[in-house]
PDB file of N, CA, C and O in Angstrom:
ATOM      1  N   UNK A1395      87.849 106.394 102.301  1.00 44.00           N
ATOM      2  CA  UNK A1395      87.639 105.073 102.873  1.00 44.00           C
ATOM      3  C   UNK A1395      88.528 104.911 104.090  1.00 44.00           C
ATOM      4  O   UNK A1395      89.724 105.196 104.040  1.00 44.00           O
ATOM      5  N   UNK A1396      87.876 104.405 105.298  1.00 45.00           N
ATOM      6  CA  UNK A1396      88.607 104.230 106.644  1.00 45.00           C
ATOM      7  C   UNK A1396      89.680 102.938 106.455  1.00 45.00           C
ATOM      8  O   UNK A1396      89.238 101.790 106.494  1.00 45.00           O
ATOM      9  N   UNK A1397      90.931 103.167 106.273  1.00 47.00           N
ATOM     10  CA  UNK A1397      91.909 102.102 106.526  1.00 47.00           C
ATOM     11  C   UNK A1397      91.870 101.127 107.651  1.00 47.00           C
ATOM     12  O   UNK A1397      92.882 101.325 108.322  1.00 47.00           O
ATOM     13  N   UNK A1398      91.166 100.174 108.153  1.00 50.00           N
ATOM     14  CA  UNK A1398      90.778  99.594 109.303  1.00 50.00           C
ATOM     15  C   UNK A1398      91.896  98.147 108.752  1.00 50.00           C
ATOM     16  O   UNK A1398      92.159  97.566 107.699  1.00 50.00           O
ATOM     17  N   UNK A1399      92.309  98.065 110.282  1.00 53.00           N
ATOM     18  CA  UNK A1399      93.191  96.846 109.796  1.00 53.00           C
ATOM     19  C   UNK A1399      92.887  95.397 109.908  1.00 53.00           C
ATOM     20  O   UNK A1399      93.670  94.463 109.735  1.00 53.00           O
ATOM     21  N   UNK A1400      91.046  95.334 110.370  1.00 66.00           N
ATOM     22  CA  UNK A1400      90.465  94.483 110.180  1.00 66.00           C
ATOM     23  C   UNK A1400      90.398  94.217 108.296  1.00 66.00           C
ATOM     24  O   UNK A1400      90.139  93.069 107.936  1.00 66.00           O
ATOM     25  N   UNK A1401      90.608  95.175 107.324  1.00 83.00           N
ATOM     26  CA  UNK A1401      90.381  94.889 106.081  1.00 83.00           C
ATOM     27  C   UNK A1401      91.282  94.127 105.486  1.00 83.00           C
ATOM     28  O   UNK A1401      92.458  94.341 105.782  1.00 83.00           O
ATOM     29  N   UNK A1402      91.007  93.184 104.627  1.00 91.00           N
ATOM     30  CA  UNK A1402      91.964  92.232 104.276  1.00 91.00           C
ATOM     31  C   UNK A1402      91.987  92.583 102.626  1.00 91.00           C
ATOM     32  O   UNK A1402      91.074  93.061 101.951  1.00 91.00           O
ATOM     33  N   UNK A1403      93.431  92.157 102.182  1.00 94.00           N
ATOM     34  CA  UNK A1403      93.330  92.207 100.288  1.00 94.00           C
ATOM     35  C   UNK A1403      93.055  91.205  99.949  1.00 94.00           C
ATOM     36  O   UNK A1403      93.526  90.247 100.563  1.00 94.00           O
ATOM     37  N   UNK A1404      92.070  90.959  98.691  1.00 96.00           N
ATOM     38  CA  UNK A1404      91.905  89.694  98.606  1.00 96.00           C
ATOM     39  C   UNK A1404      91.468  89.962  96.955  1.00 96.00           C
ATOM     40  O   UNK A1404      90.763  90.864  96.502  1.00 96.00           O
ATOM     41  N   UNK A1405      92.126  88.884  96.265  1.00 96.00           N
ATOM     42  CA  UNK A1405      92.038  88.617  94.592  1.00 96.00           C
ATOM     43  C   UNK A1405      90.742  88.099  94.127  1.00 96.00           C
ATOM     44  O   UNK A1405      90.270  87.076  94.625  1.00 96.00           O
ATOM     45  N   UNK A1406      90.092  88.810  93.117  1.00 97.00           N
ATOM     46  CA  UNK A1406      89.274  88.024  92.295  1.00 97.00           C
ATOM     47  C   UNK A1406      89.396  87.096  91.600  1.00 97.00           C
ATOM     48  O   UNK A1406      90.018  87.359  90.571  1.00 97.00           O
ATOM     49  N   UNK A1407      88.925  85.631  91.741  1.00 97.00           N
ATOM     50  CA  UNK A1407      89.481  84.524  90.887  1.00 97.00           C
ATOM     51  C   UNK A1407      87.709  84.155  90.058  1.00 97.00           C
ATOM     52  O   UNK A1407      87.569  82.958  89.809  1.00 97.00           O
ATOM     53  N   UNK A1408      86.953  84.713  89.816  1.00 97.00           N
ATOM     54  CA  UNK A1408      85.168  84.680  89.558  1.00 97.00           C
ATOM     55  C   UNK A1408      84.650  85.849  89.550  1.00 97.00           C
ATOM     56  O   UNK A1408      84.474  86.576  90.528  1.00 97.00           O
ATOM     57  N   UNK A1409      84.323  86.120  88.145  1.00 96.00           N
ATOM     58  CA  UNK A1409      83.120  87.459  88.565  1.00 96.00           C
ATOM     59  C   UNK A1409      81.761  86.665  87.860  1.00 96.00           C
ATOM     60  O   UNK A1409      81.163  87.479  87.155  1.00 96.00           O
ATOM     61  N   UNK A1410      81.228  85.569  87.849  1.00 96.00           N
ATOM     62  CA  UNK A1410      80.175  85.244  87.236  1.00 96.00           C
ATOM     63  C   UNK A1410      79.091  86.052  87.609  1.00 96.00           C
ATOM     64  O   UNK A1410      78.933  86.408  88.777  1.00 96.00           O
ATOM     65  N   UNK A1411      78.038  86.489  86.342  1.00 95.00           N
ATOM     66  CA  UNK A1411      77.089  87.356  86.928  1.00 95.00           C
ATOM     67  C   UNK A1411      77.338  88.539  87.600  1.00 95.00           C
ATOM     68  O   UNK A1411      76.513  89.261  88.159  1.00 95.00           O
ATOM     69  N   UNK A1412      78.535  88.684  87.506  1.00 94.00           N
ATOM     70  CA  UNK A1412      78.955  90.218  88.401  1.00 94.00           C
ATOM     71  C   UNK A1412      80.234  91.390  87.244  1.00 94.00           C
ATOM     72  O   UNK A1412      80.885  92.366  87.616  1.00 94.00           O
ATOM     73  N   UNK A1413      80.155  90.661  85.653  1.00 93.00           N
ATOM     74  CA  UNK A1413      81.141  91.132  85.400  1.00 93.00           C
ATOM     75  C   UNK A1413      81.337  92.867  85.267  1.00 93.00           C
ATOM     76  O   UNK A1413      82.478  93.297  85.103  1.00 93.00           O
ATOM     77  N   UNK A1414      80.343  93.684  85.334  1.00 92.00           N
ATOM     78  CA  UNK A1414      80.034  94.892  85.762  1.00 92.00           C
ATOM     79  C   UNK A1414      81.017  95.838  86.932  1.00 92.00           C
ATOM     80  O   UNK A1414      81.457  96.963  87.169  1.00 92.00           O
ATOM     81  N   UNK A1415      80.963  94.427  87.420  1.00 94.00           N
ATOM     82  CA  UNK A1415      81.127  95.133  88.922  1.00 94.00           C
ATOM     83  C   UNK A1415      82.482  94.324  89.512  1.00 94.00           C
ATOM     84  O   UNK A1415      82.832  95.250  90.243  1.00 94.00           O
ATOM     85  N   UNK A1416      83.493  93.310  89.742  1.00 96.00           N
ATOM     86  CA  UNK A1416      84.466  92.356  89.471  1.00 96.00           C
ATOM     87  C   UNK A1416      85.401  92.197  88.745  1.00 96.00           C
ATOM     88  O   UNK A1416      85.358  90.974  88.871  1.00 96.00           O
ATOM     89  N   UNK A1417      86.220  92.341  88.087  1.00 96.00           N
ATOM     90  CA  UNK A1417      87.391  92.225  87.842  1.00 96.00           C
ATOM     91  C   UNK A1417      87.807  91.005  87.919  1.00 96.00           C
ATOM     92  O   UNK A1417      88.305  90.916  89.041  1.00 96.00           O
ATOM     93  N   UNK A1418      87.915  89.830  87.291  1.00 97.00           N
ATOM     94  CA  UNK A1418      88.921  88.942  87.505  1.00 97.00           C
ATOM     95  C   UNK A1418      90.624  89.105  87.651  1.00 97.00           C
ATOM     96  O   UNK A1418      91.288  89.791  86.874  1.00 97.00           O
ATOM     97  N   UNK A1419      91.146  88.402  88.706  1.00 96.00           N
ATOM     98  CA  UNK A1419      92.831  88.722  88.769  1.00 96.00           C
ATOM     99  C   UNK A1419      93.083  90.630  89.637  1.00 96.00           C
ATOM    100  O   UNK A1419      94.000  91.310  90.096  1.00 96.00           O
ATOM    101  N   UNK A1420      92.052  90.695  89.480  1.00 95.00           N
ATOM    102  CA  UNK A1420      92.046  92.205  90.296  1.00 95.00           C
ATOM    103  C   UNK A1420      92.201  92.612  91.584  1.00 95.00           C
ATOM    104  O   UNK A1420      91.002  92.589  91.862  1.00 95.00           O
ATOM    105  N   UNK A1421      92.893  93.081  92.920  1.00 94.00           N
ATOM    106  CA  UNK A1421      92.969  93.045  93.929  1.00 94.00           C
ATOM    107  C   UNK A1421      92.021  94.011  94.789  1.00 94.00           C
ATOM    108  O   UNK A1421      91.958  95.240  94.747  1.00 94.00           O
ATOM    109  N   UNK A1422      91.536  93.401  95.322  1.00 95.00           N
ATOM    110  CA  UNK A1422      90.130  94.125  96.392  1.00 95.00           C
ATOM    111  C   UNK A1422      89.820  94.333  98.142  1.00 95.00           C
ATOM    112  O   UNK A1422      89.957  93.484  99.024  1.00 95.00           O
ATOM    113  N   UNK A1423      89.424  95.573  98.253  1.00 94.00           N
ATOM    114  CA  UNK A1423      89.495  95.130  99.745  1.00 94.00           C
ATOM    115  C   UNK A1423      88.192  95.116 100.328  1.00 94.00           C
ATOM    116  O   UNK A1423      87.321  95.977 100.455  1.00 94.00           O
ATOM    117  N   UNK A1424      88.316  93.521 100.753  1.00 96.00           N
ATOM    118  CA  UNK A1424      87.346  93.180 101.916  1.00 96.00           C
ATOM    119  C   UNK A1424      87.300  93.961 103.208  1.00 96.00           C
ATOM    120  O   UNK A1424      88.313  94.373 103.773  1.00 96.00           O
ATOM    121  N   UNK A1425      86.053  94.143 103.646  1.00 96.00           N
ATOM    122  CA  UNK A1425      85.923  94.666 104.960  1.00 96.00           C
ATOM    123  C   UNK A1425      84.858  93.203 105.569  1.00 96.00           C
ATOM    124  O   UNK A1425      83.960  92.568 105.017  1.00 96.00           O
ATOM    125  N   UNK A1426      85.513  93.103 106.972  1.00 94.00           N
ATOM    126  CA  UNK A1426      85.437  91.879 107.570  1.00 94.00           C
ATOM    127  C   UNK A1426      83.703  92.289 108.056  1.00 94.00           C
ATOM    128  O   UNK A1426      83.172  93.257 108.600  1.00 94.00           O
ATOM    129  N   UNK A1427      83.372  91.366 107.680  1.00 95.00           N
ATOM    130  CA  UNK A1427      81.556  91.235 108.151  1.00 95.00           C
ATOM    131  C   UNK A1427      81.499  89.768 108.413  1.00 95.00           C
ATOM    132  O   UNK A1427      81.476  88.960 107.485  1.00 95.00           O
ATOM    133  N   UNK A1428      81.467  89.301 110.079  1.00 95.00           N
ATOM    134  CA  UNK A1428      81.191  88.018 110.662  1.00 95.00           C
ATOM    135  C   UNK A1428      79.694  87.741 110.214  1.00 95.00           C
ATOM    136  O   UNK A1428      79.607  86.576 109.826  1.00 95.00           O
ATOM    137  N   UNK A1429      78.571  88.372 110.142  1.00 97.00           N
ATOM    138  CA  UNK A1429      77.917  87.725 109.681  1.00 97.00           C
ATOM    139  C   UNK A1429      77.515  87.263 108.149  1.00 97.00           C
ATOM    140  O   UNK A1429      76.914  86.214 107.921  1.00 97.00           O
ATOM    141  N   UNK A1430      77.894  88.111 107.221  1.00 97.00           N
ATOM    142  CA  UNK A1430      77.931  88.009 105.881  1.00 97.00           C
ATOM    143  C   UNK A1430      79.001  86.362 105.729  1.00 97.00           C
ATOM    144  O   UNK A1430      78.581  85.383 105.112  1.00 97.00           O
ATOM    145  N   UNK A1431      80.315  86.399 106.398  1.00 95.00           N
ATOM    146  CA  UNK A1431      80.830  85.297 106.086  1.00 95.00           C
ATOM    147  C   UNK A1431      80.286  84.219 106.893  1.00 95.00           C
ATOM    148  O   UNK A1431      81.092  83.288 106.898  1.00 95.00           O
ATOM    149  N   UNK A1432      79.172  83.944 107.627  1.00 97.00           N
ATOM    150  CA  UNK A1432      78.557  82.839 108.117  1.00 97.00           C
ATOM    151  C   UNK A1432      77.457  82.008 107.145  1.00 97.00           C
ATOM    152  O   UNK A1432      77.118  80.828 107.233  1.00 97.00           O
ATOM    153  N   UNK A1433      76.983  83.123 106.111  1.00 98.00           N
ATOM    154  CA  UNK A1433      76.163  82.910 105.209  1.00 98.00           C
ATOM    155  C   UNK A1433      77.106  82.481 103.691  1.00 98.00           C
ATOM    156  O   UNK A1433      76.576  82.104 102.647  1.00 98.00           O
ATOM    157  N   UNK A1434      79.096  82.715 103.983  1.00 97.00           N
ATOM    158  CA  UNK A1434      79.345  81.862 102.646  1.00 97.00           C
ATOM    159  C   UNK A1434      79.493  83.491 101.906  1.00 97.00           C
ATOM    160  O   UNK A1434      79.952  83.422 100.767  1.00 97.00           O
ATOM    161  N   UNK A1435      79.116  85.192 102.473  1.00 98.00           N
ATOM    162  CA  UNK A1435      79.813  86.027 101.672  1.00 98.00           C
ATOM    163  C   UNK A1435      80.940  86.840 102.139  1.00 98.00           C
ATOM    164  O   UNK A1435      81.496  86.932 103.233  1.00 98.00           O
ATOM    165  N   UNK A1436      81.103  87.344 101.122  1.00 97.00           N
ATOM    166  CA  UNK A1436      82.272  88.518 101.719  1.00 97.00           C
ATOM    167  C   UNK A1436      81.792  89.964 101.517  1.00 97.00           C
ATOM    168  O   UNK A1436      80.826  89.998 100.755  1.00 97.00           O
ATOM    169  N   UNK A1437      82.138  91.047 101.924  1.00 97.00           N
ATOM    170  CA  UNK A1437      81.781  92.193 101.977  1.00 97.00           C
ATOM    171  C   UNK A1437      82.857  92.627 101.499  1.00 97.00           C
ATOM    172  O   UNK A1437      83.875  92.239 102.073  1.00 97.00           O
ATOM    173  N   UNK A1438      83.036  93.639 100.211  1.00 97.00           N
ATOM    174  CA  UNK A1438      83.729  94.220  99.035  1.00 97.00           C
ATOM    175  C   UNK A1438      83.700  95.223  98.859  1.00 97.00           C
ATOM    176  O   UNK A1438      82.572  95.540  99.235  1.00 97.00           O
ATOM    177  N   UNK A1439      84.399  96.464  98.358  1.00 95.00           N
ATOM    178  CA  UNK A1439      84.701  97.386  97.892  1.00 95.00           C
ATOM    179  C   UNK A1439      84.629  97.466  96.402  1.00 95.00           C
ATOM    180  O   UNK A1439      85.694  97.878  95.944  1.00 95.00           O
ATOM    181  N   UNK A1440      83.958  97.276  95.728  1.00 93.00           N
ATOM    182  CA  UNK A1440      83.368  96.709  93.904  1.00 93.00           C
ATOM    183  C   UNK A1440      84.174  97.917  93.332  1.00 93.00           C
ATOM    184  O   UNK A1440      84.932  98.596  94.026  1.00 93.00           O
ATOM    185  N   UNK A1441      83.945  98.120  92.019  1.00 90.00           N
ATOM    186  CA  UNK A1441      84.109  99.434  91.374  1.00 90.00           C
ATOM    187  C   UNK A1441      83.205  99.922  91.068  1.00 90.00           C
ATOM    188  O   UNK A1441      83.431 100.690  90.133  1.00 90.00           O
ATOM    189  N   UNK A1442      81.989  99.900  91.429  1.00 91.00           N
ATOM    190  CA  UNK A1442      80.849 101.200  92.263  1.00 91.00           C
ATOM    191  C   UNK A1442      82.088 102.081  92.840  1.00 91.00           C
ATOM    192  O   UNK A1442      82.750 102.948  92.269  1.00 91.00           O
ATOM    193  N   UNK A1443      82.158 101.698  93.832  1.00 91.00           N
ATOM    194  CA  UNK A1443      83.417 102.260  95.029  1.00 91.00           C
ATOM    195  C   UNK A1443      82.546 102.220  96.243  1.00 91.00           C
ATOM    196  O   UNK A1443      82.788 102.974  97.185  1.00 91.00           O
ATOM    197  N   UNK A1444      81.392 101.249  96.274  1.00 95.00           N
ATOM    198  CA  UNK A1444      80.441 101.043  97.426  1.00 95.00           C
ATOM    199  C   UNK A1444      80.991  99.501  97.627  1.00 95.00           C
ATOM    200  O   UNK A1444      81.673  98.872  96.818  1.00 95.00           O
ATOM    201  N   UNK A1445      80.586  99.120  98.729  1.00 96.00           N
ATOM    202  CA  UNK A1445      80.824  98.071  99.549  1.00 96.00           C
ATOM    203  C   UNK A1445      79.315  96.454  99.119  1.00 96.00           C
ATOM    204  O   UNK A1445      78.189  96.482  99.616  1.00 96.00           O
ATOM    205  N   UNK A1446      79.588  95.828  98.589  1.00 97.00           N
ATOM    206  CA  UNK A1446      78.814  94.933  98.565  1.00 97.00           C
ATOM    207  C   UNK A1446      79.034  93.354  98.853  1.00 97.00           C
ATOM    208  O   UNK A1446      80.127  92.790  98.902  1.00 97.00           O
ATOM    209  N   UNK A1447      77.723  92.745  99.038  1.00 97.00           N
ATOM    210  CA  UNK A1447      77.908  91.327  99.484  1.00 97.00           C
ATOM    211  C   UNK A1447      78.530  90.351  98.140  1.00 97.00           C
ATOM    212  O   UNK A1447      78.117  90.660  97.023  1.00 97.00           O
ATOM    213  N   UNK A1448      79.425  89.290  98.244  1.00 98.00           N
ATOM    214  CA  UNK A1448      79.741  88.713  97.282  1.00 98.00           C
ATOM    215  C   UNK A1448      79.644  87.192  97.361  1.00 98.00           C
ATOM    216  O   UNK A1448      79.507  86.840  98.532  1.00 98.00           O
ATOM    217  N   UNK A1449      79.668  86.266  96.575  1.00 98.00           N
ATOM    218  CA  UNK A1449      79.826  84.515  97.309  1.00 98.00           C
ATOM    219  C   UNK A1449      81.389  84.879  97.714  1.00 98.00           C
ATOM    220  O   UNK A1449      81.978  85.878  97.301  1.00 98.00           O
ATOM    221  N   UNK A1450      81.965  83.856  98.623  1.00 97.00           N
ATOM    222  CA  UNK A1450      83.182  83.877  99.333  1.00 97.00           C
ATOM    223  C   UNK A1450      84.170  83.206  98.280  1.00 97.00           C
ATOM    224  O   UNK A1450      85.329  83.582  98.107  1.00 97.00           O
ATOM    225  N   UNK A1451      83.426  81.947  97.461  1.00 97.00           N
ATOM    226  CA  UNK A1451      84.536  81.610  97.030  1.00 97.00           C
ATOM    227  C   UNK A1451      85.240  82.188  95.628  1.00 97.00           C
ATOM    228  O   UNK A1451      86.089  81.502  95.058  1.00 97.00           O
ATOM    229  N   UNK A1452      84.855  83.424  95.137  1.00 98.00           N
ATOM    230  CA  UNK A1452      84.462  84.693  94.219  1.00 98.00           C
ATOM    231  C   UNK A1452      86.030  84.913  94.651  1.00 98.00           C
ATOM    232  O   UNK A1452      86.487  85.215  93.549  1.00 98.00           O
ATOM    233  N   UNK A1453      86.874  84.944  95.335  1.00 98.00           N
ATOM    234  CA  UNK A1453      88.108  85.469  96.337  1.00 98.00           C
ATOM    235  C   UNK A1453      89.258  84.240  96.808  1.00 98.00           C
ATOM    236  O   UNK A1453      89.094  83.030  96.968  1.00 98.00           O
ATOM    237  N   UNK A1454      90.427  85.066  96.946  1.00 97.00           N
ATOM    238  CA  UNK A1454      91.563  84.642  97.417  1.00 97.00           C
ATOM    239  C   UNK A1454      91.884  85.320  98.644  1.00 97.00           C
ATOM    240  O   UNK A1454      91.671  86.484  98.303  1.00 97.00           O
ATOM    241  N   UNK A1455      92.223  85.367  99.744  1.00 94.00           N
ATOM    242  CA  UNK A1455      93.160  86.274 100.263  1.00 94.00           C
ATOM    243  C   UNK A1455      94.621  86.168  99.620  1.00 94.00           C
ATOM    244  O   UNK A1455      95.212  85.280  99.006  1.00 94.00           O
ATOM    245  N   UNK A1456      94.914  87.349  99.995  1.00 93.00           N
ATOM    246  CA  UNK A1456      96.436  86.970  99.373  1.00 93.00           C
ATOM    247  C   UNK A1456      97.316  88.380 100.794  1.00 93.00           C
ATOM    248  O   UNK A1456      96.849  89.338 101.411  1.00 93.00           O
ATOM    249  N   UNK A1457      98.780  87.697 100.723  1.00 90.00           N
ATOM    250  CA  UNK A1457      99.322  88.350 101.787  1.00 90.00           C
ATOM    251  C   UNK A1457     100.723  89.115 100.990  1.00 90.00           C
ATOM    252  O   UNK A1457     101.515  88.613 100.193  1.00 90.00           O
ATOM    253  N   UNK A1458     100.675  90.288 101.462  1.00 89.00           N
ATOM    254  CA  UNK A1458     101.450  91.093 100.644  1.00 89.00           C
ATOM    255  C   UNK A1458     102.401  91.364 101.748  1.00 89.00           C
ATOM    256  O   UNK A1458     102.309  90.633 102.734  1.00 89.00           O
ATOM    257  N   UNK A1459     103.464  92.467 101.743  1.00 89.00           N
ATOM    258  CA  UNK A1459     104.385  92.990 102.489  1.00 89.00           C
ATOM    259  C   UNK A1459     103.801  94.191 103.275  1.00 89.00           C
ATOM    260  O   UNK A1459     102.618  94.527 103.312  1.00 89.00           O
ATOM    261  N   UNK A1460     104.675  94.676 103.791  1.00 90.00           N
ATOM    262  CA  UNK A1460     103.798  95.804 104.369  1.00 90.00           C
ATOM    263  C   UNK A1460     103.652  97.068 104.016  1.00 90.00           C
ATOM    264  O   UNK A1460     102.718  97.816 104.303  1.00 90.00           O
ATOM    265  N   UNK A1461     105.192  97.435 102.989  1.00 92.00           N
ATOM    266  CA  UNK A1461     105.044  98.588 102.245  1.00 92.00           C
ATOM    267  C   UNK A1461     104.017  98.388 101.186  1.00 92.00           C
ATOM    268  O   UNK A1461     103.110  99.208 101.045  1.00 92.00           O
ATOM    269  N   UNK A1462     104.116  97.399 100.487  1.00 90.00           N
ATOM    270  CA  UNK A1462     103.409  97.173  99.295  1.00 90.00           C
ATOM    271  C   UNK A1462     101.492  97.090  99.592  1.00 90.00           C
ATOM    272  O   UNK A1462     100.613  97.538  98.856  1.00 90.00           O
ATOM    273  N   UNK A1463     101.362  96.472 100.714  1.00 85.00           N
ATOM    274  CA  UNK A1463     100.443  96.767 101.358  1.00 85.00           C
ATOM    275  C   UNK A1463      99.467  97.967 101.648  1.00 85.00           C
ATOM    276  O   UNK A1463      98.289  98.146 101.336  1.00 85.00           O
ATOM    277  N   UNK A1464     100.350  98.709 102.338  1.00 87.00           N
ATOM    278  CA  UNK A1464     100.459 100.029 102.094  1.00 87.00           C
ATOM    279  C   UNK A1464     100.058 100.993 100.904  1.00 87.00           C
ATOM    280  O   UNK A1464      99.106 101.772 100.952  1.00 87.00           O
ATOM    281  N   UNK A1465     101.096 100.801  99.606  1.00 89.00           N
ATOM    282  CA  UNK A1465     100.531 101.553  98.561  1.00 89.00           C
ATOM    283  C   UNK A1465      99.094 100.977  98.248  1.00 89.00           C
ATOM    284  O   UNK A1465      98.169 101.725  97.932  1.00 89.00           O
ATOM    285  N   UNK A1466      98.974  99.801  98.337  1.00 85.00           N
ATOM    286  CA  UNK A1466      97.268  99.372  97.660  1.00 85.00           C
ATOM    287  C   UNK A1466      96.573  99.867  98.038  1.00 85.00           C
ATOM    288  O   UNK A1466      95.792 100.494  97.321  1.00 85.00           O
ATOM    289  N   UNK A1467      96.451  99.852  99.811  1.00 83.00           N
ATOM    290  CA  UNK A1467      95.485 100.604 100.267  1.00 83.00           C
ATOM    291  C   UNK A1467      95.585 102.700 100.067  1.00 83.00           C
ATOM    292  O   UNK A1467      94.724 103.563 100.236  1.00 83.00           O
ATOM    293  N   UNK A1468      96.739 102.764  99.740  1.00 86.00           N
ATOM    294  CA  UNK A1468      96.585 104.337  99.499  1.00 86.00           C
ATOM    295  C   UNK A1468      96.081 104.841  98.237  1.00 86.00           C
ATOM    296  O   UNK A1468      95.709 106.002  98.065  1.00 86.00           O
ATOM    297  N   UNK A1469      96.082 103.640  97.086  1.00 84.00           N
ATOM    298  CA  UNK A1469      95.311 103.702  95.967  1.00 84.00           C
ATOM    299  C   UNK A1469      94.032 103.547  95.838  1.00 84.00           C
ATOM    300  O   UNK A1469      93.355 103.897  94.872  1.00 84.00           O
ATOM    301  N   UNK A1470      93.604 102.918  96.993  1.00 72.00           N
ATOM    302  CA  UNK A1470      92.277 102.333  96.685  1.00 72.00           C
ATOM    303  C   UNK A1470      91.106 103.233  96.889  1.00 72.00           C
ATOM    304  O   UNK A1470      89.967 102.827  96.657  1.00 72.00           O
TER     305      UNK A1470
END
């Protein structure tokens, strides 16, 4: 997966209908799609390990440090 620093971490606070695929309390990375969030989604990294559309309010951003930052995305 391309580390782009357009990608943001962002928490699951809702997996309704998605519990398959969602994690509640779980940390995820969004990849920024202007038009998906004009329509109200976000674009996700699921545990498929594929990228899908989600409702927006499904999410938190949340702001981490930069090392810690760091390891998430080297786990992910």
């Amino acid at each position: 997966m391309a580390k782009s620093p357009s990608n943001q971490l962002v928490v699951c606070i809702s997996n309704e209908g998605y519990a398959a695929l969602l994690e509640k309390r779980k940390i995820y990375v969004a990849i920024r799609d202007p038009i998906a969030e004009k329509h109200g989604l976000r674009r996700i990294i699921d545990e498929s390990g594929d990228d899908y559309l989600y409702p927006k309010m499904f999410f938190r951003s949340i702001v981490l440090s930069q090392s810690v930052r760091k390891a998430v995305l080297a786990a992910a």
